[in-house]
Amino acid sequence: MAEIITVANQKGGVSKTATCRYIADICVTQGKKVLLIDFDPQASLTKGFQLDPKLFEGVNQANICNIFSQEIVQAVNVADEDSDDVLHLIPSNRELGIVGQGNIIGKDLMLRKFIKKNKLAEVYDIIIIDNNPKFDTMTINTILASNIIVIPVITTKDEQEGLHGFFQNTEETLSTFDHEIKKMVIIPSRYNKATKVHKVYLKIIQEDALDYIETSCPTISESEVFVSKAVPEKVAFQDASSYDMSVYEFLKEYGPKSSMKKEKREKLLSLLEEIVKNIIK
Amino acid sequence: MAKKKELARANSLKNKGVGIPVITHKELLDQKELIQKISISDITEPKVHDRKSYSKEDISSLAKNIKATKMLLQPIVVRKVDDKYERIIGFRRIKAVQELGWKEIPAIILKDISDEEAMLIMLSENIQRENLNVYDQTVGIMEYIGLAFDMSFDEVKKLLYHFRNVDSKTIASDPEKSEAQRERMESITQKLGNISVASLINRLKVFSLKEIILEALKEGKVSYTAATELNKIADDQKIKKFIGALASGQCSIKDIKSFLKEQKKQSTPAHKAIKYKLEKRDDGVSLSINDNLSDSQLKKLEKFLAQL
């Protein structure tokens, strides 16, 4: 059975999409069959594969909104040409933000039902879901469909405090729907060790997050919760996204052309591999 | 190749009820039916006849519905002609979203569609819809026949009149010329609107309708049967009154029919001049009447004779 990972945080700009991409690429490199689901109406994951979200609006086999009517949804093959890799994407579009507002019975459980009905956990080894920067029906759907929650977070005061809100909402969702998760992984992202605030708040998050969950979130604390190593803020992330690639793919293919020295590149690659290993292990 | 194999595997799994269909980026762009947002200003009207009339209230209520759901649940259908999009289906939806101030509309863009195919899609959609009026429907079917037979509209009309005359035996049929055509036409009208050539011929009356009646028919105020009855009334004012009453449900076709009957009675004079011949004879006068007289006329005559 596949691991189903939702990458969520109600804050924006914490590199949710980039995280989805490198988890996917690392898993594909290991020969795993991966399905990406873009569950964000802003469709940044979809755009990252050079797909125009407008193509999927309206009455369309590949419209993700079909999930809410339990109709068929097409996936797009986004693996490299001429490779044996299995990397499929269910693209998103603007309409996803509207359909979730509708009055549909059991609308919080639609994604879970869709995955179950189509036995996607049997077809794929890993399913990764990207979220919008909110905590709404869409987020609840992805949490209730997953067994692993990955939370990228930026190490500043605001973000650290915002994390509490996210924990509370997640706790409420899990307890209301009596849903168990296996793991919750907090990934400090876009970390700059030269910035004092980052250094201080990395430490606070490392201690406080677990503390907070232990004391205030009984359902979450039944699962394995940990803070991973911090992912540094590197120009390579921006470079990769301008090439419509994951940072992992970019460093592997275009590494020598990037501004990073070989040693640093390899360090970053193995750091990402380690983080992913800890998520999926 | 490897990739194709993988897709085939995914899709074959799909057939077993496992997984979802997967397509490639190229296939996605090559799909015959591409659904995309297009700019409303790029949409052109079809060359052929389609619905020309519509009710403002109908469009407004559709606009209200679209506003409530905030999206168009069904895209319109267009085909690409040069850099514009020719509308095939979605006249009302375009009008409605224009009313809402939309600049773009989701559309199914059909590729490699011939005039005939486009027209068939348009007509079969329109004709099957109940609210398309008989006039637009008839013109639409005839235009399609024209396209299929490579004839002008007037030639189609002439051919239909020819069939009508053959049917009513006013002219002899020319088996070589018309029977095969009739058969082909029958298959077209059945395919399009599920109507027979005979009923299409019957509908030719729409072309002889008075302007005000035709307008009322197009606006859906009167039915086709009512329109043909109304056309028998000479007085335009009376027709207007009837249209108003029909539209508001205050009268029915029955009322028109009885009005026509009444009018006919009145036009045959009730007091016909009595044709008689008076002849002087030695013993007086002889009166010969060559008409059957009603009781009242007889009485009058008796009175007259008594006076004499």
JSON list of C-alpha atoms in Angstrom, two decimals, chain A residues 78-247:
[
{"chain": "A", "resi": 78, "resn": "VAL", "atom": "CA", "xyz": [4.93, 14.13, -16.26]},
{"chain": "A", "resi": 79, "resn": "ALA", "atom": "CA", "xyz": [7.86, 11.73, -16.21]},
{"chain": "A", "resi": 80, "resn": "ASP", "atom": "CA", "xyz": [10.84, 12.27, -18.48]},
{"chain": "A", "resi": 81, "resn": "GLU", "atom": "CA", "xyz": [10.34, 11.31, -22.09]},
{"chain": "A", "resi": 82, "resn": "ASP", "atom": "CA", "xyz": [11.68, 7.87, -22.90]},
{"chain": "A", "resi": 83, "resn": "SER", "atom": "CA", "xyz": [12.12, 6.85, -19.30]},
{"chain": "A", "resi": 84, "resn": "ASP", "atom": "CA", "xyz": [10.53, 4.01, -17.43]},
{"chain": "A", "resi": 85, "resn": "ASP", "atom": "CA", "xyz": [9.70, 6.32, -14.56]},
{"chain": "A", "resi": 86, "resn": "VAL", "atom": "CA", "xyz": [6.20, 6.49, -13.22]},
{"chain": "A", "resi": 87, "resn": "LEU", "atom": "CA", "xyz": [5.45, 10.08, -12.30]},
{"chain": "A", "resi": 88, "resn": "HIS", "atom": "CA", "xyz": [1.87, 11.08, -12.87]},
{"chain": "A", "resi": 89, "resn": "LEU", "atom": "CA", "xyz": [0.12, 14.29, -11.96]},
{"chain": "A", "resi": 90, "resn": "ILE", "atom": "CA", "xyz": [-3.51, 15.10, -11.37]},
{"chain": "A", "resi": 91, "resn": "PRO", "atom": "CA", "xyz": [-3.41, 18.76, -12.37]},
{"chain": "A", "resi": 92, "resn": "SER", "atom": "CA", "xyz": [-5.35, 21.49, -10.64]},
{"chain": "A", "resi": 93, "resn": "ASN", "atom": "CA", "xyz": [-7.24, 24.53, -11.86]},
{"chain": "A", "resi": 94, "resn": "ARG", "atom": "CA", "xyz": [-9.00, 27.60, -10.51]},
{"chain": "A", "resi": 95, "resn": "GLU", "atom": "CA", "xyz": [-12.38, 25.86, -10.29]},
{"chain": "A", "resi": 96, "resn": "LEU", "atom": "CA", "xyz": [-11.17, 23.69, -7.40]},
{"chain": "A", "resi": 97, "resn": "GLY", "atom": "CA", "xyz": [-11.50, 26.76, -5.19]},
{"chain": "A", "resi": 98, "resn": "ILE", "atom": "CA", "xyz": [-15.15, 27.10, -6.09]},
{"chain": "A", "resi": 99, "resn": "VAL", "atom": "CA", "xyz": [-16.31, 23.53, -6.06]},
{"chain": "A", "resi": 100, "resn": "GLY", "atom": "CA", "xyz": [-15.21, 23.11, -2.45]},
{"chain": "A", "resi": 101, "resn": "GLN", "atom": "CA", "xyz": [-17.57, 25.89, -1.40]},
{"chain": "A", "resi": 102, "resn": "GLY", "atom": "CA", "xyz": [-20.54, 23.93, -2.70]},
{"chain": "A", "resi": 103, "resn": "ASN", "atom": "CA", "xyz": [-22.94, 22.06, -0.52]},
{"chain": "A", "resi": 104, "resn": "ILE", "atom": "CA", "xyz": [-21.88, 18.49, -1.12]},
{"chain": "A", "resi": 105, "resn": "ILE", "atom": "CA", "xyz": [-22.56, 15.72, 1.35]},
{"chain": "A", "resi": 106, "resn": "GLY", "atom": "CA", "xyz": [-19.33, 14.44, 2.81]},
{"chain": "A", "resi": 107, "resn": "LYS", "atom": "CA", "xyz": [-17.30, 17.00, 0.91]},
{"chain": "A", "resi": 108, "resn": "ASP", "atom": "CA", "xyz": [-14.44, 16.72, 3.44]},
{"chain": "A", "resi": 109, "resn": "LEU", "atom": "CA", "xyz": [-13.93, 13.08, 2.54]},
{"chain": "A", "resi": 110, "resn": "MET", "atom": "CA", "xyz": [-14.09, 13.27, -1.24]},
{"chain": "A", "resi": 111, "resn": "LEU", "atom": "CA", "xyz": [-10.37, 12.94, -1.94]},
{"chain": "A", "resi": 112, "resn": "ARG", "atom": "CA", "xyz": [-10.08, 9.95, 0.38]},
{"chain": "A", "resi": 113, "resn": "LYS", "atom": "CA", "xyz": [-13.08, 8.32, -1.29]},
{"chain": "A", "resi": 114, "resn": "PHE", "atom": "CA", "xyz": [-11.61, 8.99, -4.72]},
{"chain": "A", "resi": 115, "resn": "ILE", "atom": "CA", "xyz": [-8.26, 7.41, -3.85]},
{"chain": "A", "resi": 116, "resn": "LYS", "atom": "CA", "xyz": [-9.97, 4.42, -2.30]},
{"chain": "A", "resi": 117, "resn": "LYS", "atom": "CA", "xyz": [-12.51, 3.92, -5.07]},
{"chain": "A", "resi": 118, "resn": "ASN", "atom": "CA", "xyz": [-9.84, 3.92, -7.77]},
{"chain": "A", "resi": 119, "resn": "LYS", "atom": "CA", "xyz": [-7.50, 1.82, -5.63]},
{"chain": "A", "resi": 120, "resn": "LEU", "atom": "CA", "xyz": [-4.73, 4.34, -6.20]},
{"chain": "A", "resi": 121, "resn": "ALA", "atom": "CA", "xyz": [-2.83, 3.10, -3.16]},
{"chain": "A", "resi": 122, "resn": "GLU", "atom": "CA", "xyz": [-2.40, -0.22, -5.00]},
{"chain": "A", "resi": 123, "resn": "VAL", "atom": "CA", "xyz": [-1.22, 1.33, -8.26]},
{"chain": "A", "resi": 124, "resn": "TYR", "atom": "CA", "xyz": [1.31, 3.77, -6.83]},
{"chain": "A", "resi": 125, "resn": "ASP", "atom": "CA", "xyz": [3.97, 3.47, -4.15]},
{"chain": "A", "resi": 126, "resn": "ILE", "atom": "CA", "xyz": [3.82, 7.11, -3.13]},
{"chain": "A", "resi": 127, "resn": "ILE", "atom": "CA", "xyz": [1.05, 9.65, -3.46]},
{"chain": "A", "resi": 128, "resn": "ILE", "atom": "CA", "xyz": [2.01, 13.26, -2.73]},
{"chain": "A", "resi": 129, "resn": "ILE", "atom": "CA", "xyz": [-0.58, 16.00, -2.36]},
{"chain": "A", "resi": 130, "resn": "ASP", "atom": "CA", "xyz": [0.09, 19.74, -2.59]},
{"chain": "A", "resi": 131, "resn": "ASN", "atom": "CA", "xyz": [-2.16, 22.15, -0.68]},
{"chain": "A", "resi": 132, "resn": "ASN", "atom": "CA", "xyz": [-3.32, 25.73, -0.81]},
{"chain": "A", "resi": 133, "resn": "PRO", "atom": "CA", "xyz": [-2.01, 28.15, 1.84]},
{"chain": "A", "resi": 134, "resn": "LYS", "atom": "CA", "xyz": [-5.20, 27.99, 3.92]},
{"chain": "A", "resi": 135, "resn": "PHE", "atom": "CA", "xyz": [-6.93, 25.64, 6.26]},
{"chain": "A", "resi": 136, "resn": "ASP", "atom": "CA", "xyz": [-10.19, 24.91, 4.51]},
{"chain": "A", "resi": 137, "resn": "THR", "atom": "CA", "xyz": [-12.21, 22.04, 3.03]},
{"chain": "A", "resi": 138, "resn": "MET", "atom": "CA", "xyz": [-9.39, 21.34, 0.60]},
{"chain": "A", "resi": 139, "resn": "THR", "atom": "CA", "xyz": [-6.85, 20.98, 3.40]},
{"chain": "A", "resi": 140, "resn": "ILE", "atom": "CA", "xyz": [-9.21, 18.81, 5.45]},
{"chain": "A", "resi": 141, "resn": "ASN", "atom": "CA", "xyz": [-9.69, 16.61, 2.39]},
{"chain": "A", "resi": 142, "resn": "THR", "atom": "CA", "xyz": [-5.97, 16.08, 1.96]},
{"chain": "A", "resi": 143, "resn": "ILE", "atom": "CA", "xyz": [-5.36, 15.40, 5.65]},
{"chain": "A", "resi": 144, "resn": "LEU", "atom": "CA", "xyz": [-8.16, 12.83, 5.76]},
{"chain": "A", "resi": 145, "resn": "ALA", "atom": "CA", "xyz": [-6.77, 11.15, 2.63]},
{"chain": "A", "resi": 146, "resn": "SER", "atom": "CA", "xyz": [-3.22, 10.87, 3.97]},
{"chain": "A", "resi": 147, "resn": "ASN", "atom": "CA", "xyz": [-1.25, 8.93, 6.51]},
{"chain": "A", "resi": 148, "resn": "ILE", "atom": "CA", "xyz": [1.73, 11.29, 6.58]},
{"chain": "A", "resi": 149, "resn": "ILE", "atom": "CA", "xyz": [1.59, 15.06, 7.05]},
{"chain": "A", "resi": 150, "resn": "VAL", "atom": "CA", "xyz": [4.63, 17.07, 5.98]},
{"chain": "A", "resi": 151, "resn": "ILE", "atom": "CA", "xyz": [4.79, 20.68, 7.14]},
{"chain": "A", "resi": 152, "resn": "PRO", "atom": "CA", "xyz": [7.41, 22.96, 5.62]},
{"chain": "A", "resi": 153, "resn": "VAL", "atom": "CA", "xyz": [7.91, 25.95, 7.88]},
{"chain": "A", "resi": 154, "resn": "ILE", "atom": "CA", "xyz": [10.07, 29.05, 7.86]},
{"chain": "A", "resi": 155, "resn": "THR", "atom": "CA", "xyz": [12.08, 29.72, 10.98]},
{"chain": "A", "resi": 156, "resn": "THR", "atom": "CA", "xyz": [10.76, 33.12, 12.05]},
{"chain": "A", "resi": 157, "resn": "LYS", "atom": "CA", "xyz": [8.59, 34.26, 14.96]},
{"chain": "A", "resi": 158, "resn": "ASP", "atom": "CA", "xyz": [5.44, 34.72, 12.89]},
{"chain": "A", "resi": 159, "resn": "GLU", "atom": "CA", "xyz": [5.75, 31.38, 11.23]},
{"chain": "A", "resi": 160, "resn": "GLN", "atom": "CA", "xyz": [6.51, 29.59, 14.45]},
{"chain": "A", "resi": 161, "resn": "GLU", "atom": "CA", "xyz": [3.38, 31.04, 16.06]},
{"chain": "A", "resi": 162, "resn": "GLY", "atom": "CA", "xyz": [1.33, 30.28, 12.94]},
{"chain": "A", "resi": 163, "resn": "LEU", "atom": "CA", "xyz": [2.35, 26.67, 13.32]},
{"chain": "A", "resi": 164, "resn": "HIS", "atom": "CA", "xyz": [0.28, 26.42, 16.51]},
{"chain": "A", "resi": 165, "resn": "GLY", "atom": "CA", "xyz": [-2.84, 27.35, 14.58]},
{"chain": "A", "resi": 166, "resn": "PHE", "atom": "CA", "xyz": [-2.08, 24.67, 12.03]},
{"chain": "A", "resi": 167, "resn": "PHE", "atom": "CA", "xyz": [-1.56, 22.05, 14.74]},
{"chain": "A", "resi": 168, "resn": "GLN", "atom": "CA", "xyz": [-4.84, 23.00, 16.39]},
{"chain": "A", "resi": 169, "resn": "ASN", "atom": "CA", "xyz": [-6.78, 22.77, 13.14]},
{"chain": "A", "resi": 170, "resn": "THR", "atom": "CA", "xyz": [-5.16, 19.46, 12.29]},
{"chain": "A", "resi": 171, "resn": "GLU", "atom": "CA", "xyz": [-5.88, 18.10, 15.76]},
{"chain": "A", "resi": 172, "resn": "GLU", "atom": "CA", "xyz": [-9.51, 19.08, 15.44]},
{"chain": "A", "resi": 173, "resn": "THR", "atom": "CA", "xyz": [-9.78, 17.53, 11.98]},
{"chain": "A", "resi": 174, "resn": "LEU", "atom": "CA", "xyz": [-8.20, 14.26, 13.07]},
{"chain": "A", "resi": 175, "resn": "SER", "atom": "CA", "xyz": [-10.28, 13.94, 16.22]},
{"chain": "A", "resi": 176, "resn": "THR", "atom": "CA", "xyz": [-13.55, 14.99, 14.58]},
{"chain": "A", "resi": 177, "resn": "PHE", "atom": "CA", "xyz": [-13.19, 12.45, 11.82]},
{"chain": "A", "resi": 178, "resn": "ASP", "atom": "CA", "xyz": [-11.47, 9.88, 13.98]},
{"chain": "A", "resi": 179, "resn": "HIS", "atom": "CA", "xyz": [-8.62, 9.70, 11.46]},
{"chain": "A", "resi": 180, "resn": "GLU", "atom": "CA", "xyz": [-5.21, 8.35, 12.38]},
{"chain": "A", "resi": 181, "resn": "ILE", "atom": "CA", "xyz": [-2.00, 9.43, 10.79]},
{"chain": "A", "resi": 182, "resn": "LYS", "atom": "CA", "xyz": [1.25, 7.57, 10.93]},
{"chain": "A", "resi": 183, "resn": "LYS", "atom": "CA", "xyz": [3.64, 10.45, 10.93]},
{"chain": "A", "resi": 184, "resn": "MET", "atom": "CA", "xyz": [3.95, 14.22, 11.08]},
{"chain": "A", "resi": 185, "resn": "VAL", "atom": "CA", "xyz": [7.18, 15.73, 9.81]},
{"chain": "A", "resi": 186, "resn": "ILE", "atom": "CA", "xyz": [8.06, 19.38, 10.23]},
{"chain": "A", "resi": 187, "resn": "ILE", "atom": "CA", "xyz": [10.67, 20.58, 7.74]},
{"chain": "A", "resi": 188, "resn": "PRO", "atom": "CA", "xyz": [12.32, 23.92, 8.54]},
{"chain": "A", "resi": 189, "resn": "SER", "atom": "CA", "xyz": [12.71, 25.36, 5.07]},
{"chain": "A", "resi": 190, "resn": "ARG", "atom": "CA", "xyz": [14.42, 28.27, 3.34]},
{"chain": "A", "resi": 191, "resn": "TYR", "atom": "CA", "xyz": [16.78, 28.31, 6.28]},
{"chain": "A", "resi": 192, "resn": "ASN", "atom": "CA", "xyz": [19.57, 30.85, 6.35]},
{"chain": "A", "resi": 193, "resn": "LYS", "atom": "CA", "xyz": [22.11, 30.08, 9.05]},
{"chain": "A", "resi": 194, "resn": "ALA", "atom": "CA", "xyz": [23.62, 33.55, 8.69]},
{"chain": "A", "resi": 195, "resn": "THR", "atom": "CA", "xyz": [20.37, 35.12, 9.83]},
{"chain": "A", "resi": 196, "resn": "LYS", "atom": "CA", "xyz": [20.23, 35.30, 13.60]},
{"chain": "A", "resi": 197, "resn": "VAL", "atom": "CA", "xyz": [16.42, 35.11, 13.74]},
{"chain": "A", "resi": 198, "resn": "HIS", "atom": "CA", "xyz": [16.48, 31.90, 11.72]},
{"chain": "A", "resi": 199, "resn": "LYS", "atom": "CA", "xyz": [18.99, 30.34, 14.06]},
{"chain": "A", "resi": 200, "resn": "VAL", "atom": "CA", "xyz": [17.01, 31.28, 17.15]},
{"chain": "A", "resi": 201, "resn": "TYR", "atom": "CA", "xyz": [13.67, 30.16, 15.80]},
{"chain": "A", "resi": 202, "resn": "LEU", "atom": "CA", "xyz": [14.99, 26.90, 14.39]},
{"chain": "A", "resi": 203, "resn": "LYS", "atom": "CA", "xyz": [15.90, 26.02, 17.95]},
{"chain": "A", "resi": 204, "resn": "ILE", "atom": "CA", "xyz": [12.51, 27.22, 19.28]},
{"chain": "A", "resi": 205, "resn": "ILE", "atom": "CA", "xyz": [10.62, 25.19, 16.67]},
{"chain": "A", "resi": 206, "resn": "GLN", "atom": "CA", "xyz": [12.69, 22.11, 17.38]},
{"chain": "A", "resi": 207, "resn": "GLU", "atom": "CA", "xyz": [11.75, 22.23, 21.04]},
{"chain": "A", "resi": 208, "resn": "ASP", "atom": "CA", "xyz": [8.43, 24.05, 21.10]},
{"chain": "A", "resi": 209, "resn": "ALA", "atom": "CA", "xyz": [6.62, 22.20, 18.29]},
{"chain": "A", "resi": 210, "resn": "LEU", "atom": "CA", "xyz": [6.96, 18.81, 19.93]},
{"chain": "A", "resi": 211, "resn": "ASP", "atom": "CA", "xyz": [6.13, 20.31, 23.31]},
{"chain": "A", "resi": 212, "resn": "TYR", "atom": "CA", "xyz": [3.03, 21.97, 22.00]},
{"chain": "A", "resi": 213, "resn": "ILE", "atom": "CA", "xyz": [1.78, 18.81, 20.34]},
{"chain": "A", "resi": 214, "resn": "GLU", "atom": "CA", "xyz": [2.54, 16.76, 23.44]},
{"chain": "A", "resi": 215, "resn": "THR", "atom": "CA", "xyz": [0.48, 19.08, 25.65]},
{"chain": "A", "resi": 216, "resn": "SER", "atom": "CA", "xyz": [-2.30, 20.33, 23.37]},
{"chain": "A", "resi": 217, "resn": "CYS", "atom": "CA", "xyz": [-2.81, 17.81, 20.56]},
{"chain": "A", "resi": 218, "resn": "PRO", "atom": "CA", "xyz": [-3.58, 14.34, 21.96]},
{"chain": "A", "resi": 219, "resn": "THR", "atom": "CA", "xyz": [-4.58, 12.82, 18.61]},
{"chain": "A", "resi": 220, "resn": "ILE", "atom": "CA", "xyz": [-1.51, 14.05, 16.74]},
{"chain": "A", "resi": 221, "resn": "SER", "atom": "CA", "xyz": [0.77, 12.94, 19.53]},
{"chain": "A", "resi": 222, "resn": "GLU", "atom": "CA", "xyz": [-0.38, 9.35, 19.02]},
{"chain": "A", "resi": 223, "resn": "SER", "atom": "CA", "xyz": [1.62, 9.42, 15.79]},
{"chain": "A", "resi": 224, "resn": "GLU", "atom": "CA", "xyz": [5.34, 9.82, 15.24]},
{"chain": "A", "resi": 225, "resn": "VAL", "atom": "CA", "xyz": [6.17, 13.55, 15.23]},
{"chain": "A", "resi": 226, "resn": "PHE", "atom": "CA", "xyz": [9.60, 14.96, 14.49]},
{"chain": "A", "resi": 227, "resn": "VAL", "atom": "CA", "xyz": [11.38, 18.00, 13.14]},
{"chain": "A", "resi": 228, "resn": "SER", "atom": "CA", "xyz": [13.69, 17.15, 10.25]},
{"chain": "A", "resi": 229, "resn": "LYS", "atom": "CA", "xyz": [17.00, 18.75, 9.42]},
{"chain": "A", "resi": 230, "resn": "ALA", "atom": "CA", "xyz": [16.62, 22.27, 8.04]},
{"chain": "A", "resi": 231, "resn": "VAL", "atom": "CA", "xyz": [16.65, 22.77, 4.27]},
{"chain": "A", "resi": 232, "resn": "PRO", "atom": "CA", "xyz": [18.84, 25.75, 3.49]},
{"chain": "A", "resi": 233, "resn": "GLU", "atom": "CA", "xyz": [17.72, 28.66, 1.34]},
{"chain": "A", "resi": 234, "resn": "LYS", "atom": "CA", "xyz": [19.78, 28.33, -1.83]},
{"chain": "A", "resi": 235, "resn": "VAL", "atom": "CA", "xyz": [19.67, 30.10, -5.15]},
{"chain": "A", "resi": 236, "resn": "ALA", "atom": "CA", "xyz": [19.42, 26.64, -6.66]},
{"chain": "A", "resi": 237, "resn": "PHE", "atom": "CA", "xyz": [15.75, 26.50, -5.60]},
{"chain": "A", "resi": 238, "resn": "GLN", "atom": "CA", "xyz": [14.92, 29.57, -7.62]},
{"chain": "A", "resi": 239, "resn": "ASP", "atom": "CA", "xyz": [17.07, 28.42, -10.52]},
{"chain": "A", "resi": 240, "resn": "ALA", "atom": "CA", "xyz": [15.30, 25.08, -10.51]},
{"chain": "A", "resi": 241, "resn": "SER", "atom": "CA", "xyz": [11.88, 26.66, -10.56]},
{"chain": "A", "resi": 242, "resn": "SER", "atom": "CA", "xyz": [12.83, 28.93, -13.43]},
{"chain": "A", "resi": 243, "resn": "TYR", "atom": "CA", "xyz": [13.75, 25.76, -15.32]},
{"chain": "A", "resi": 244, "resn": "ASP", "atom": "CA", "xyz": [10.43, 24.19, -14.25]},
{"chain": "A", "resi": 245, "resn": "MET", "atom": "CA", "xyz": [12.37, 21.49, -12.44]},
{"chain": "A", "resi": 246, "resn": "SER", "atom": "CA", "xyz": [12.60, 20.24, -8.92]},
{"chain": "A", "resi": 247, "resn": "VAL", "atom": "CA", "xyz": [15.73, 21.34, -7.10]}
]
